[in-house]
């Protein structure tokens, strides 16, 4: 396979002056499947559209954000995490796209809020790898299942605004976000034709092989299938305006099963958010209780299907469903399971301690630019309405 690399911008990013807000780059993509936005940004063109409309995780609310109905107090999550980390060095993966929303609406302000908290309260100087959805990222899964994420809404009404205009606004917003991350010494990855989830899943295995502890920063529920003793999630709690760690212990307390069993359950019951239909509309009697009972006994969907192919595993309706719709359920698994074979390879420089000296200036300039842009937009609207 061809190695996919991205310039890391770790050692060569100069300090920013308070008035500077220009793109910085000292490297180019070596493979056309990895895209990095060009290195120039005109501030006056920036709008609040955010990249990857059709590819992003839906909303923060898709991830159950409590454990046993309670949320750990601020600071308690971090302290418990440090104790459970057992001294291993941490590597963070930042799932960027879903942070660029306030509810269902694209928002650069939301990105700035969550990233500033992430840098100052969560990752600190630990290495961070930022991952974006690649162009045409859903094509592979949509070939398997056309309904996969087919409901994602576009940012602009296509009847009134051209697709070229939309792509231009999205591209400029994504470029601005990438610039902020690079200037804060965070390598940025965007692999053509691949969802960020799959890129992260592939790299997680490579990081674990080097003996690191992994933390995935994202509200996306799909990352739950990666949770283990050495892989945790830190998710943004919108109602509390802070990040909170979510560990394997939290998962077991919440679901009373392992992550692999939960993935198998989603394959049987379907995933409405991702547009993956369950088996209920084919076999109405095959509900969650039946699925949980069978999975608890057999451990995984594949084990269950293999067992059903050679012997009776449950009541007649369940047995017939598992044998008749085995290919249907395996397709669901192929759609919902994160891939770990993306052609991307971990670079040693991505594991270096992050230099935080630019953070304050970069984020200050970012928020100042947003305010100036919003002010200009308000004045333009006012002049238009008065005219």
mmCIF file of C-alpha atoms in Angstrom:
data_model
loop_
_atom_site.group_PDB
_atom_site.id
_atom_site.type_symbol
_atom_site.label_atom_id
_atom_site.label_comp_id
_atom_site.label_asym_id
_atom_site.label_seq_id
_atom_site.Cartn_x
_atom_site.Cartn_y
_atom_site.Cartn_z
ATOM 1 C CA UNK A 1 0.000 0.000 0.000
ATOM 2 C CA UNK A 2 1.054 3.581 -0.588
ATOM 3 C CA UNK A 3 1.956 5.396 2.603
ATOM 4 C CA UNK A 4 -0.237 8.370 3.428
ATOM 5 C CA UNK A 5 1.625 11.152 5.170
ATOM 6 C CA UNK A 6 0.808 14.641 6.327
ATOM 7 C CA UNK A 7 3.274 17.361 7.260
ATOM 8 C CA UNK A 8 3.218 17.600 11.047
ATOM 9 C CA UNK A 9 4.095 21.300 11.608
ATOM 10 C CA UNK A 10 5.574 20.448 14.997
ATOM 11 C CA UNK A 11 9.051 21.946 15.012
ATOM 12 C CA UNK A 12 8.836 24.779 12.513
ATOM 13 C CA UNK A 13 5.863 26.928 13.483
ATOM 14 C CA UNK A 14 6.985 30.468 14.328
ATOM 15 C CA UNK A 15 5.398 32.457 17.126
ATOM 16 C CA UNK A 16 2.504 34.631 16.021
ATOM 17 C CA UNK A 17 2.260 38.326 16.618
ATOM 18 C CA UNK A 18 -1.102 39.591 17.930
ATOM 19 C CA UNK A 19 -2.041 40.920 14.500
ATOM 20 C CA UNK A 20 -0.909 38.020 12.386
ATOM 21 C CA UNK A 21 -3.400 35.481 11.119
ATOM 22 C CA UNK A 22 -1.934 33.864 8.066
ATOM 23 C CA UNK A 23 -1.459 30.264 7.058
ATOM 24 C CA UNK A 24 1.748 28.498 7.952
ATOM 25 C CA UNK A 25 3.088 25.390 6.295
ATOM 26 C CA UNK A 26 6.474 23.811 5.852
ATOM 27 C CA UNK A 27 5.447 20.686 4.031
ATOM 28 C CA UNK A 28 3.211 19.211 1.379
ATOM 29 C CA UNK A 29 1.122 16.099 1.131
ATOM 30 C CA UNK A 30 3.076 13.264 -0.432
ATOM 31 C CA UNK A 31 0.084 11.346 -1.596
ATOM 32 C CA UNK A 32 -2.927 12.613 -3.492
ATOM 33 C CA UNK A 33 -5.249 10.634 -1.259
ATOM 34 C CA UNK A 34 -4.376 12.900 1.655
ATOM 35 C CA UNK A 35 -5.632 16.452 1.238
ATOM 36 C CA UNK A 36 -4.394 19.557 2.968
ATOM 37 C CA UNK A 37 -6.116 22.837 2.239
ATOM 38 C CA UNK A 38 -3.910 25.465 0.483
ATOM 39 C CA UNK A 39 -1.922 27.792 2.700
ATOM 40 C CA UNK A 40 -3.599 31.144 2.134
ATOM 41 C CA UNK A 41 -6.749 32.482 3.757
ATOM 42 C CA UNK A 42 -8.491 35.798 3.129
ATOM 43 C CA UNK A 43 -10.182 36.751 6.380
ATOM 44 C CA UNK A 44 -12.869 38.807 4.703
ATOM 45 C CA UNK A 45 -14.103 35.748 2.823
ATOM 46 C CA UNK A 46 -14.530 33.598 5.919
ATOM 47 C CA UNK A 47 -18.105 32.748 6.786
ATOM 48 C CA UNK A 48 -19.570 30.523 9.479
ATOM 49 C CA UNK A 49 -20.072 27.549 7.212
ATOM 50 C CA UNK A 50 -18.100 24.551 8.419
ATOM 51 C CA UNK A 51 -16.641 21.741 6.384
ATOM 52 C CA UNK A 52 -18.010 18.277 5.718
ATOM 53 C CA UNK A 53 -21.729 18.883 5.953
ATOM 54 C CA UNK A 54 -22.701 15.414 4.826
ATOM 55 C CA UNK A 55 -19.938 13.593 6.630
ATOM 56 C CA UNK A 56 -19.993 14.912 10.177
ATOM 57 C CA UNK A 57 -21.298 13.187 13.267
ATOM 58 C CA UNK A 58 -24.820 14.352 13.859
ATOM 59 C CA UNK A 59 -24.872 16.188 17.196
ATOM 60 C CA UNK A 60 -23.306 16.018 20.636
ATOM 61 C CA UNK A 61 -26.488 14.514 22.033
ATOM 62 C CA UNK A 62 -25.922 11.252 20.152
ATOM 63 C CA UNK A 63 -23.569 10.054 22.902
ATOM 64 C CA UNK A 64 -25.133 9.156 26.243
ATOM 65 C CA UNK A 65 -23.235 11.533 28.469
ATOM 66 C CA UNK A 66 -24.028 10.180 31.918
ATOM 67 C CA UNK A 67 -22.962 7.165 33.936
ATOM 68 C CA UNK A 68 -25.766 5.627 35.929
ATOM 69 C CA UNK A 69 -27.719 8.856 35.531
ATOM 70 C CA UNK A 70 -24.902 10.961 37.016
ATOM 71 C CA UNK A 71 -22.085 13.038 35.606
ATOM 72 C CA UNK A 72 -18.767 13.195 37.419
ATOM 73 C CA UNK A 73 -17.922 16.574 38.933
ATOM 74 C CA UNK A 74 -15.519 18.841 37.102
ATOM 75 C CA UNK A 75 -11.973 17.802 37.892
ATOM 76 C CA UNK A 76 -13.064 14.410 39.247
ATOM 77 C CA UNK A 77 -12.988 12.827 35.775
ATOM 78 C CA UNK A 78 -9.466 14.058 35.117
ATOM 79 C CA UNK A 79 -8.161 12.936 38.501
ATOM 80 C CA UNK A 80 -9.682 9.465 38.132
ATOM 81 C CA UNK A 81 -8.275 9.254 34.629
ATOM 82 C CA UNK A 82 -4.764 10.115 35.797
ATOM 83 C CA UNK A 83 -4.901 7.451 38.516
ATOM 84 C CA UNK A 84 -6.130 4.795 36.083
ATOM 85 C CA UNK A 85 -3.576 5.732 33.394
ATOM 86 C CA UNK A 86 -0.811 3.937 35.343
ATOM 87 C CA UNK A 87 1.882 6.296 34.133
ATOM 88 C CA UNK A 88 1.558 5.557 30.421
ATOM 89 C CA UNK A 89 2.159 8.418 28.039
ATOM 90 C CA UNK A 90 -0.998 9.638 26.329
ATOM 91 C CA UNK A 91 -1.730 10.325 22.679
ATOM 92 C CA UNK A 92 -4.926 12.210 21.858
ATOM 93 C CA UNK A 93 -6.963 11.947 18.679
ATOM 94 C CA UNK A 94 -9.135 14.986 18.013
ATOM 95 C CA UNK A 95 -12.249 14.253 15.926
ATOM 96 C CA UNK A 96 -12.670 17.749 14.482
ATOM 97 C CA UNK A 97 -15.866 17.765 12.407
ATOM 98 C CA UNK A 98 -18.459 17.233 15.160
ATOM 99 C CA UNK A 99 -16.886 20.013 17.242
ATOM 100 C CA UNK A 100 -17.810 22.472 14.505
ATOM 101 C CA UNK A 101 -21.508 22.432 15.354
ATOM 102 C CA UNK A 102 -23.787 24.145 17.844
ATOM 103 C CA UNK A 103 -26.676 21.690 17.909
ATOM 104 C CA UNK A 104 -27.339 20.908 14.265
ATOM 105 C CA UNK A 105 -25.970 24.207 12.978
ATOM 106 C CA UNK A 106 -22.392 24.705 11.757
ATOM 107 C CA UNK A 107 -20.481 27.041 14.022
ATOM 108 C CA UNK A 108 -16.868 28.161 14.019
ATOM 109 C CA UNK A 109 -17.537 29.642 17.464
ATOM 110 C CA UNK A 110 -18.322 26.139 18.751
ATOM 111 C CA UNK A 111 -15.047 24.820 17.355
ATOM 112 C CA UNK A 112 -13.118 27.620 19.061
ATOM 113 C CA UNK A 113 -14.862 27.034 22.388
ATOM 114 C CA UNK A 114 -14.240 23.284 22.542
ATOM 115 C CA UNK A 115 -10.688 23.410 21.197
ATOM 116 C CA UNK A 116 -9.634 26.138 23.644
ATOM 117 C CA UNK A 117 -10.976 24.050 26.557
ATOM 118 C CA UNK A 118 -9.375 20.930 25.116
ATOM 119 C CA UNK A 119 -5.940 22.518 24.900
ATOM 120 C CA UNK A 120 -6.055 24.235 28.293
ATOM 121 C CA UNK A 121 -7.814 21.596 30.438
ATOM 122 C CA UNK A 122 -7.520 18.188 28.764
ATOM 123 C CA UNK A 123 -4.525 17.378 26.564
ATOM 124 C CA UNK A 124 -2.136 20.046 27.890
ATOM 125 C CA UNK A 125 1.290 19.205 26.368
ATOM 126 C CA UNK A 126 0.429 15.636 25.333
ATOM 127 C CA UNK A 127 0.627 14.944 21.583
ATOM 128 C CA UNK A 128 -2.587 15.520 19.620
ATOM 129 C CA UNK A 129 -3.466 14.222 16.145
ATOM 130 C CA UNK A 130 -6.404 16.008 14.490
ATOM 131 C CA UNK A 131 -8.482 14.066 11.977
ATOM 132 C CA UNK A 132 -11.026 15.380 9.438
ATOM 133 C CA UNK A 133 -13.488 13.523 7.266
ATOM 134 C CA UNK A 134 -12.060 12.955 3.799
ATOM 135 C CA UNK A 135 -13.874 13.944 0.622
ATOM 136 C CA UNK A 136 -16.370 11.305 -0.554
ATOM 137 C CA UNK A 137 -15.896 9.650 2.816
ATOM 138 C CA UNK A 138 -19.220 7.796 2.837
ATOM 139 C CA UNK A 139 -19.006 6.227 -0.619
ATOM 140 C CA UNK A 140 -17.697 2.833 0.485
ATOM 141 C CA UNK A 141 -20.448 2.279 3.039
ATOM 142 C CA UNK A 142 -23.120 3.732 0.784
ATOM 143 C CA UNK A 143 -22.261 1.185 -1.857
ATOM 144 C CA UNK A 144 -23.049 -1.469 0.741
ATOM 145 C CA UNK A 145 -26.102 0.376 2.093
ATOM 146 C CA UNK A 146 -27.508 3.372 0.146
ATOM 147 C CA UNK A 147 -29.407 4.642 3.207
ATOM 148 C CA UNK A 148 -26.184 5.107 5.211
ATOM 149 C CA UNK A 149 -26.174 8.703 6.515
ATOM 150 C CA UNK A 150 -28.452 9.647 3.612
ATOM 151 C CA UNK A 151 -30.442 12.008 5.819
ATOM 152 C CA UNK A 152 -27.575 14.414 6.470
ATOM 153 C CA UNK A 153 -28.865 17.887 5.688
ATOM 154 C CA UNK A 154 -27.006 20.354 3.544
ATOM 155 C CA UNK A 155 -26.054 23.695 5.046
ATOM 156 C CA UNK A 156 -27.628 25.789 2.319
ATOM 157 C CA UNK A 157 -30.833 25.403 0.240
ATOM 158 C CA UNK A 158 -29.611 24.128 -3.100
ATOM 159 C CA UNK A 159 -32.503 25.827 -4.879
ATOM 160 C CA UNK A 160 -31.217 29.301 -4.016
ATOM 161 C CA UNK A 161 -27.455 28.927 -3.596
ATOM 162 C CA UNK A 162 -25.160 27.202 -6.077
ATOM 163 C CA UNK A 163 -23.149 24.136 -5.149
ATOM 164 C CA UNK A 164 -19.988 25.964 -6.200
ATOM 165 C CA UNK A 165 -20.701 28.704 -3.654
ATOM 166 C CA UNK A 166 -21.373 26.152 -0.916
ATOM 167 C CA UNK A 167 -18.127 24.308 -1.637
ATOM 168 C CA UNK A 168 -16.254 27.600 -1.545
ATOM 169 C CA UNK A 169 -17.648 28.565 1.864
ATOM 170 C CA UNK A 170 -17.038 25.097 3.283
ATOM 171 C CA UNK A 171 -13.490 25.027 1.953
ATOM 172 C CA UNK A 172 -12.580 28.430 3.425
ATOM 173 C CA UNK A 173 -13.995 27.494 6.821
ATOM 174 C CA UNK A 174 -12.147 24.189 6.890
ATOM 175 C CA UNK A 175 -8.934 25.912 5.887
ATOM 176 C CA UNK A 176 -9.308 28.353 8.762
ATOM 177 C CA UNK A 177 -9.828 25.506 11.239
ATOM 178 C CA UNK A 178 -6.809 23.621 9.900
ATOM 179 C CA UNK A 179 -4.681 26.758 10.194
ATOM 180 C CA UNK A 180 -5.610 27.133 13.870
ATOM 181 C CA UNK A 181 -4.675 23.532 14.631
ATOM 182 C CA UNK A 182 -1.369 23.658 12.766
ATOM 183 C CA UNK A 183 -0.332 26.876 14.487
ATOM 184 C CA UNK A 184 -1.021 25.113 17.790
ATOM 185 C CA UNK A 185 1.417 22.384 16.716
ATOM 186 C CA UNK A 186 -1.193 19.736 15.928
ATOM 187 C CA UNK A 187 -0.686 17.534 12.840
ATOM 188 C CA UNK A 188 -3.782 17.443 10.624
ATOM 189 C CA UNK A 189 -4.969 14.379 8.687
ATOM 190 C CA UNK A 190 -7.614 14.195 5.984
ATOM 191 C CA UNK A 191 -7.585 10.979 3.977
ATOM 192 C CA UNK A 192 -9.496 10.953 0.684
ATOM 193 C CA UNK A 193 -12.493 8.612 0.675
ATOM 194 C CA UNK A 194 -12.261 7.759 4.378
ATOM 195 C CA UNK A 195 -14.277 8.765 7.418
ATOM 196 C CA UNK A 196 -12.351 10.211 10.341
ATOM 197 C CA UNK A 197 -13.578 7.321 12.525
ATOM 198 C CA UNK A 198 -11.786 4.761 10.340
ATOM 199 C CA UNK A 199 -8.584 6.795 10.188
ATOM 200 C CA UNK A 200 -8.566 7.058 13.974
ATOM 201 C CA UNK A 201 -9.342 3.340 14.434
ATOM 202 C CA UNK A 202 -6.430 2.431 12.156
ATOM 203 C CA UNK A 203 -3.979 4.716 13.927
ATOM 204 C CA UNK A 204 -5.147 3.704 17.408
ATOM 205 C CA UNK A 205 -3.789 0.204 16.837
ATOM 206 C CA UNK A 206 -0.468 1.636 15.667
ATOM 207 C CA UNK A 207 -0.225 3.912 18.721
ATOM 208 C CA UNK A 208 -1.043 1.068 21.120
ATOM 209 C CA UNK A 209 1.711 -1.046 19.543
ATOM 210 C CA UNK A 210 4.174 1.631 20.634
ATOM 211 C CA UNK A 211 3.019 1.340 24.250
ATOM 212 C CA UNK A 212 0.998 4.543 24.534
ATOM 213 C CA UNK A 213 -2.363 5.140 26.154
ATOM 214 C CA UNK A 214 -4.965 6.503 23.674
ATOM 215 C CA UNK A 215 -7.647 9.105 24.328
ATOM 216 C CA UNK A 216 -10.182 9.915 21.588
ATOM 217 C CA UNK A 217 -11.754 13.359 21.867
ATOM 218 C CA UNK A 218 -15.183 13.107 20.267
ATOM 219 C CA UNK A 219 -18.936 12.972 20.963
ATOM 220 C CA UNK A 220 -19.359 10.291 18.266
ATOM 221 C CA UNK A 221 -20.962 7.116 19.669
ATOM 222 C CA UNK A 222 -19.186 4.957 17.059
ATOM 223 C CA UNK A 223 -15.921 5.300 18.967
ATOM 224 C CA UNK A 224 -17.387 3.320 21.882
ATOM 225 C CA UNK A 225 -16.453 0.106 20.068
ATOM 226 C CA UNK A 226 -12.763 1.006 20.515
ATOM 227 C CA UNK A 227 -12.925 1.444 24.299
ATOM 228 C CA UNK A 228 -10.578 -0.788 26.295
ATOM 229 C CA UNK A 229 -8.250 -0.596 29.284
ATOM 230 C CA UNK A 230 -5.858 1.424 27.129
ATOM 231 C CA UNK A 231 -8.350 3.401 25.025
ATOM 232 C CA UNK A 232 -10.627 6.003 26.549
ATOM 233 C CA UNK A 233 -12.911 8.698 25.221
ATOM 234 C CA UNK A 234 -13.137 12.293 26.347
ATOM 235 C CA UNK A 235 -16.372 13.899 25.209
ATOM 236 C CA UNK A 236 -17.764 17.429 25.270
ATOM 237 C CA UNK A 237 -20.666 17.875 27.678
ATOM 238 C CA UNK A 238 -22.669 20.680 26.124
ATOM 239 C CA UNK A 239 -24.940 21.285 29.102
ATOM 240 C CA UNK A 240 -21.933 21.607 31.443
ATOM 241 C CA UNK A 241 -19.673 23.354 28.919
ATOM 242 C CA UNK A 242 -16.725 21.086 29.634
ATOM 243 C CA UNK A 243 -15.008 17.869 28.565
ATOM 244 C CA UNK A 244 -15.499 14.628 30.507
ATOM 245 C CA UNK A 245 -13.569 11.354 30.375
ATOM 246 C CA UNK A 246 -15.474 8.160 29.578
ATOM 247 C CA UNK A 247 -13.720 4.876 30.361
ATOM 248 C CA UNK A 248 -14.296 1.140 30.058
ATOM 249 C CA UNK A 249 -15.589 1.129 33.653
ATOM 250 C CA UNK A 250 -18.156 3.783 32.732
ATOM 251 C CA UNK A 251 -19.147 1.771 29.683
ATOM 252 C CA UNK A 252 -19.623 -1.471 31.614
ATOM 253 C CA UNK A 253 -21.656 0.330 34.289
ATOM 254 C CA UNK A 254 -23.883 1.886 31.661
ATOM 255 C CA UNK A 255 -24.439 -1.051 29.282
ATOM 256 C CA UNK A 256 -23.517 -4.149 31.317
ATOM 257 C CA UNK A 257 -21.771 -5.656 28.300
ATOM 258 C CA UNK A 258 -18.480 -5.284 26.472
ATOM 259 C CA UNK A 259 -18.056 -2.884 23.507
ATOM 260 C CA UNK A 260 -18.023 -5.700 20.968
ATOM 261 C CA UNK A 261 -21.421 -6.948 22.195
ATOM 262 C CA UNK A 262 -22.824 -3.442 21.915
ATOM 263 C CA UNK A 263 -21.674 -3.208 18.282
ATOM 264 C CA UNK A 264 -23.342 -6.546 17.569
ATOM 265 C CA UNK A 265 -26.526 -5.292 19.214
ATOM 266 C CA UNK A 266 -26.558 -2.222 16.972
ATOM 267 C CA UNK A 267 -26.200 -4.475 13.929
ATOM 268 C CA UNK A 268 -29.317 -6.399 14.958
ATOM 269 C CA UNK A 269 -31.416 -3.472 16.183
ATOM 270 C CA UNK A 270 -30.151 -0.982 13.602
ATOM 271 C CA UNK A 271 -28.892 2.566 14.005
ATOM 272 C CA UNK A 272 -31.430 5.240 13.131
ATOM 273 C CA UNK A 273 -28.894 8.065 13.343
ATOM 274 C CA UNK A 274 -26.656 6.431 10.721
ATOM 275 C CA UNK A 275 -29.538 5.204 8.565
ATOM 276 C CA UNK A 276 -28.874 1.498 9.208
ATOM 277 C CA UNK A 277 -32.132 -0.497 9.427
ATOM 278 C CA UNK A 278 -32.515 -3.200 12.038
ATOM 279 C CA UNK A 279 -34.126 -6.585 11.772
ATOM 280 C CA UNK A 280 -37.404 -5.570 13.488
ATOM 281 C CA UNK A 281 -39.136 -4.471 10.289
ATOM 282 C CA UNK A 282 -38.406 -7.915 8.824
ATOM 283 C CA UNK A 283 -39.120 -9.911 11.976
ATOM 284 C CA UNK A 284 -41.293 -7.770 14.315
ATOM 285 C CA UNK A 285 -40.944 -10.217 17.207
ATOM 286 C CA UNK A 286 -37.142 -9.980 17.207
ATOM 287 C CA UNK A 287 -36.666 -7.169 19.717
ATOM 288 C CA UNK A 288 -33.943 -5.833 21.933
ATOM 289 C CA UNK A 289 -34.609 -8.285 24.750
ATOM 290 C CA UNK A 290 -34.193 -11.276 22.436
ATOM 291 C CA UNK A 291 -31.041 -9.816 20.910
ATOM 292 C CA UNK A 292 -29.457 -9.102 24.298
ATOM 293 C CA UNK A 293 -30.235 -12.588 25.562
ATOM 294 C CA UNK A 294 -28.651 -14.257 22.535
ATOM 295 C CA UNK A 295 -25.595 -11.997 22.489
ATOM 296 C CA UNK A 296 -24.996 -12.472 26.195
ATOM 297 C CA UNK A 297 -24.793 -16.203 25.557
ATOM 298 C CA UNK A 298 -22.768 -16.160 22.321
ATOM 299 C CA UNK A 299 -20.673 -12.996 22.786
ATOM 300 C CA UNK A 300 -20.716 -11.537 19.282
ATOM 301 C CA UNK A 301 -22.867 -11.370 16.169
ATOM 302 C CA UNK A 302 -20.536 -13.592 14.172
ATOM 303 C CA UNK A 303 -20.489 -16.257 16.910
ATOM 304 C CA UNK A 304 -24.276 -16.115 17.074
ATOM 305 C CA UNK A 305 -24.716 -16.465 13.305
ATOM 306 C CA UNK A 306 -22.229 -19.322 13.134
ATOM 307 C CA UNK A 307 -24.007 -21.142 15.946
ATOM 308 C CA UNK A 308 -27.431 -20.604 14.336
ATOM 309 C CA UNK A 309 -26.165 -22.125 11.100
ATOM 310 C CA UNK A 310 -25.487 -25.510 12.740
ATOM 311 C CA UNK A 311 -27.945 -25.740 15.643
ATOM 312 C CA UNK A 312 -30.977 -24.140 17.247
ATOM 313 C CA UNK A 313 -30.029 -21.122 19.360
ATOM 314 C CA UNK A 314 -33.438 -19.762 20.373
ATOM 315 C CA UNK A 315 -37.117 -19.761 19.665
ATOM 316 C CA UNK A 316 -38.260 -20.668 16.194
ATOM 317 C CA UNK A 317 -38.807 -17.075 15.002
ATOM 318 C CA UNK A 318 -35.325 -16.075 16.193
ATOM 319 C CA UNK A 319 -33.707 -19.156 14.695
ATOM 320 C CA UNK A 320 -35.369 -18.550 11.313
ATOM 321 C CA UNK A 321 -34.437 -14.864 11.364
ATOM 322 C CA UNK A 322 -30.773 -15.561 12.094
ATOM 323 C CA UNK A 323 -30.461 -18.103 9.310
ATOM 324 C CA UNK A 324 -32.608 -16.313 6.720
ATOM 325 C CA UNK A 325 -31.126 -12.846 7.281
ATOM 326 C CA UNK A 326 -27.527 -13.743 8.128
ATOM 327 C CA UNK A 327 -26.154 -11.833 5.117
ATOM 328 C CA UNK A 328 -28.331 -8.834 6.015
ATOM 329 C CA UNK A 329 -26.887 -8.732 9.540
ATOM 330 C CA UNK A 330 -23.327 -9.233 8.324
ATOM 331 C CA UNK A 331 -23.805 -6.292 5.950
ATOM 332 C CA UNK A 332 -24.936 -4.160 8.896
ATOM 333 C CA UNK A 333 -21.786 -5.187 10.744
ATOM 334 C CA UNK A 334 -19.604 -4.241 7.798
ATOM 335 C CA UNK A 335 -21.269 -0.829 7.683
ATOM 336 C CA UNK A 336 -21.189 -0.076 11.423
ATOM 337 C CA UNK A 337 -17.818 -1.584 12.407
ATOM 338 C CA UNK A 338 -14.910 0.835 12.226
ATOM 339 C CA UNK A 339 -12.307 -0.108 9.643
ATOM 340 C CA UNK A 340 -8.706 -0.540 10.743
ATOM 341 C CA UNK A 341 -7.109 -0.910 7.321
ATOM 342 C CA UNK A 342 -6.962 2.691 6.088
ATOM 343 C CA UNK A 343 -3.752 3.393 4.182
ATOM 344 C CA UNK A 344 -2.299 5.777 6.744
ATOM 345 C CA UNK A 345 0.839 5.303 8.814
ATOM 346 C CA UNK A 346 1.816 6.805 12.138
ATOM 347 C CA UNK A 347 4.751 9.225 12.006
ATOM 348 C CA UNK A 348 7.136 9.426 14.943
ATOM 349 C CA UNK A 349 7.025 13.235 14.983
ATOM 350 C CA UNK A 350 3.278 13.074 15.696
ATOM 351 C CA UNK A 351 4.127 11.548 19.081
ATOM 352 C CA UNK A 352 6.301 14.432 20.291
ATOM 353 C CA UNK A 353 5.232 16.580 23.228
ATOM 354 C CA UNK A 354 3.111 19.462 21.949
ATOM 355 C CA UNK A 355 4.554 22.965 22.141
ATOM 356 C CA UNK A 356 1.782 25.100 23.676
ATOM 357 C CA UNK A 357 3.535 28.486 23.465
ATOM 358 C CA UNK A 358 1.398 29.643 20.515
ATOM 359 C CA UNK A 359 -1.995 28.602 21.873
ATOM 360 C CA UNK A 360 -3.047 31.856 23.512
ATOM 361 C CA UNK A 361 -2.168 34.101 20.551
ATOM 362 C CA UNK A 362 -3.604 31.750 17.942
ATOM 363 C CA UNK A 363 -6.941 31.326 19.683
ATOM 364 C CA UNK A 364 -7.157 35.012 20.536
ATOM 365 C CA UNK A 365 -6.639 35.905 16.877
ATOM 366 C CA UNK A 366 -9.191 33.280 15.849
ATOM 367 C CA UNK A 367 -11.934 34.679 18.080
ATOM 368 C CA UNK A 368 -11.053 38.220 17.037
ATOM 369 C CA UNK A 369 -11.416 37.244 13.393
ATOM 370 C CA UNK A 370 -14.802 35.643 14.051
ATOM 371 C CA UNK A 371 -16.024 38.770 15.819
ATOM 372 C CA UNK A 372 -14.836 41.025 13.002
ATOM 373 C CA UNK A 373 -16.473 38.760 10.429
ATOM 374 C CA UNK A 374 -19.749 38.636 12.351
ATOM 375 C CA UNK A 375 -19.700 42.417 12.771
ATOM 376 C CA UNK A 376 -19.117 42.902 9.051
ATOM 377 C CA UNK A 377 -21.964 40.493 8.261
ATOM 378 C CA UNK A 378 -24.355 42.325 10.594
ATOM 379 C CA UNK A 379 -23.474 45.671 9.047
ATOM 380 C CA UNK A 380 -23.972 44.291 5.543
ATOM 381 C CA UNK A 381 -27.399 42.962 6.466
ATOM 382 C CA UNK A 382 -28.321 46.267 8.080
ATOM 383 C CA UNK A 383 -27.273 48.257 5.019
ATOM 384 C CA UNK A 384 -29.181 45.867 2.764
ATOM 385 C CA UNK A 385 -32.384 46.147 4.780
ATOM 386 C CA UNK A 386 -32.125 49.947 5.007
ATOM 387 C CA UNK A 387 -31.439 50.234 1.299
#
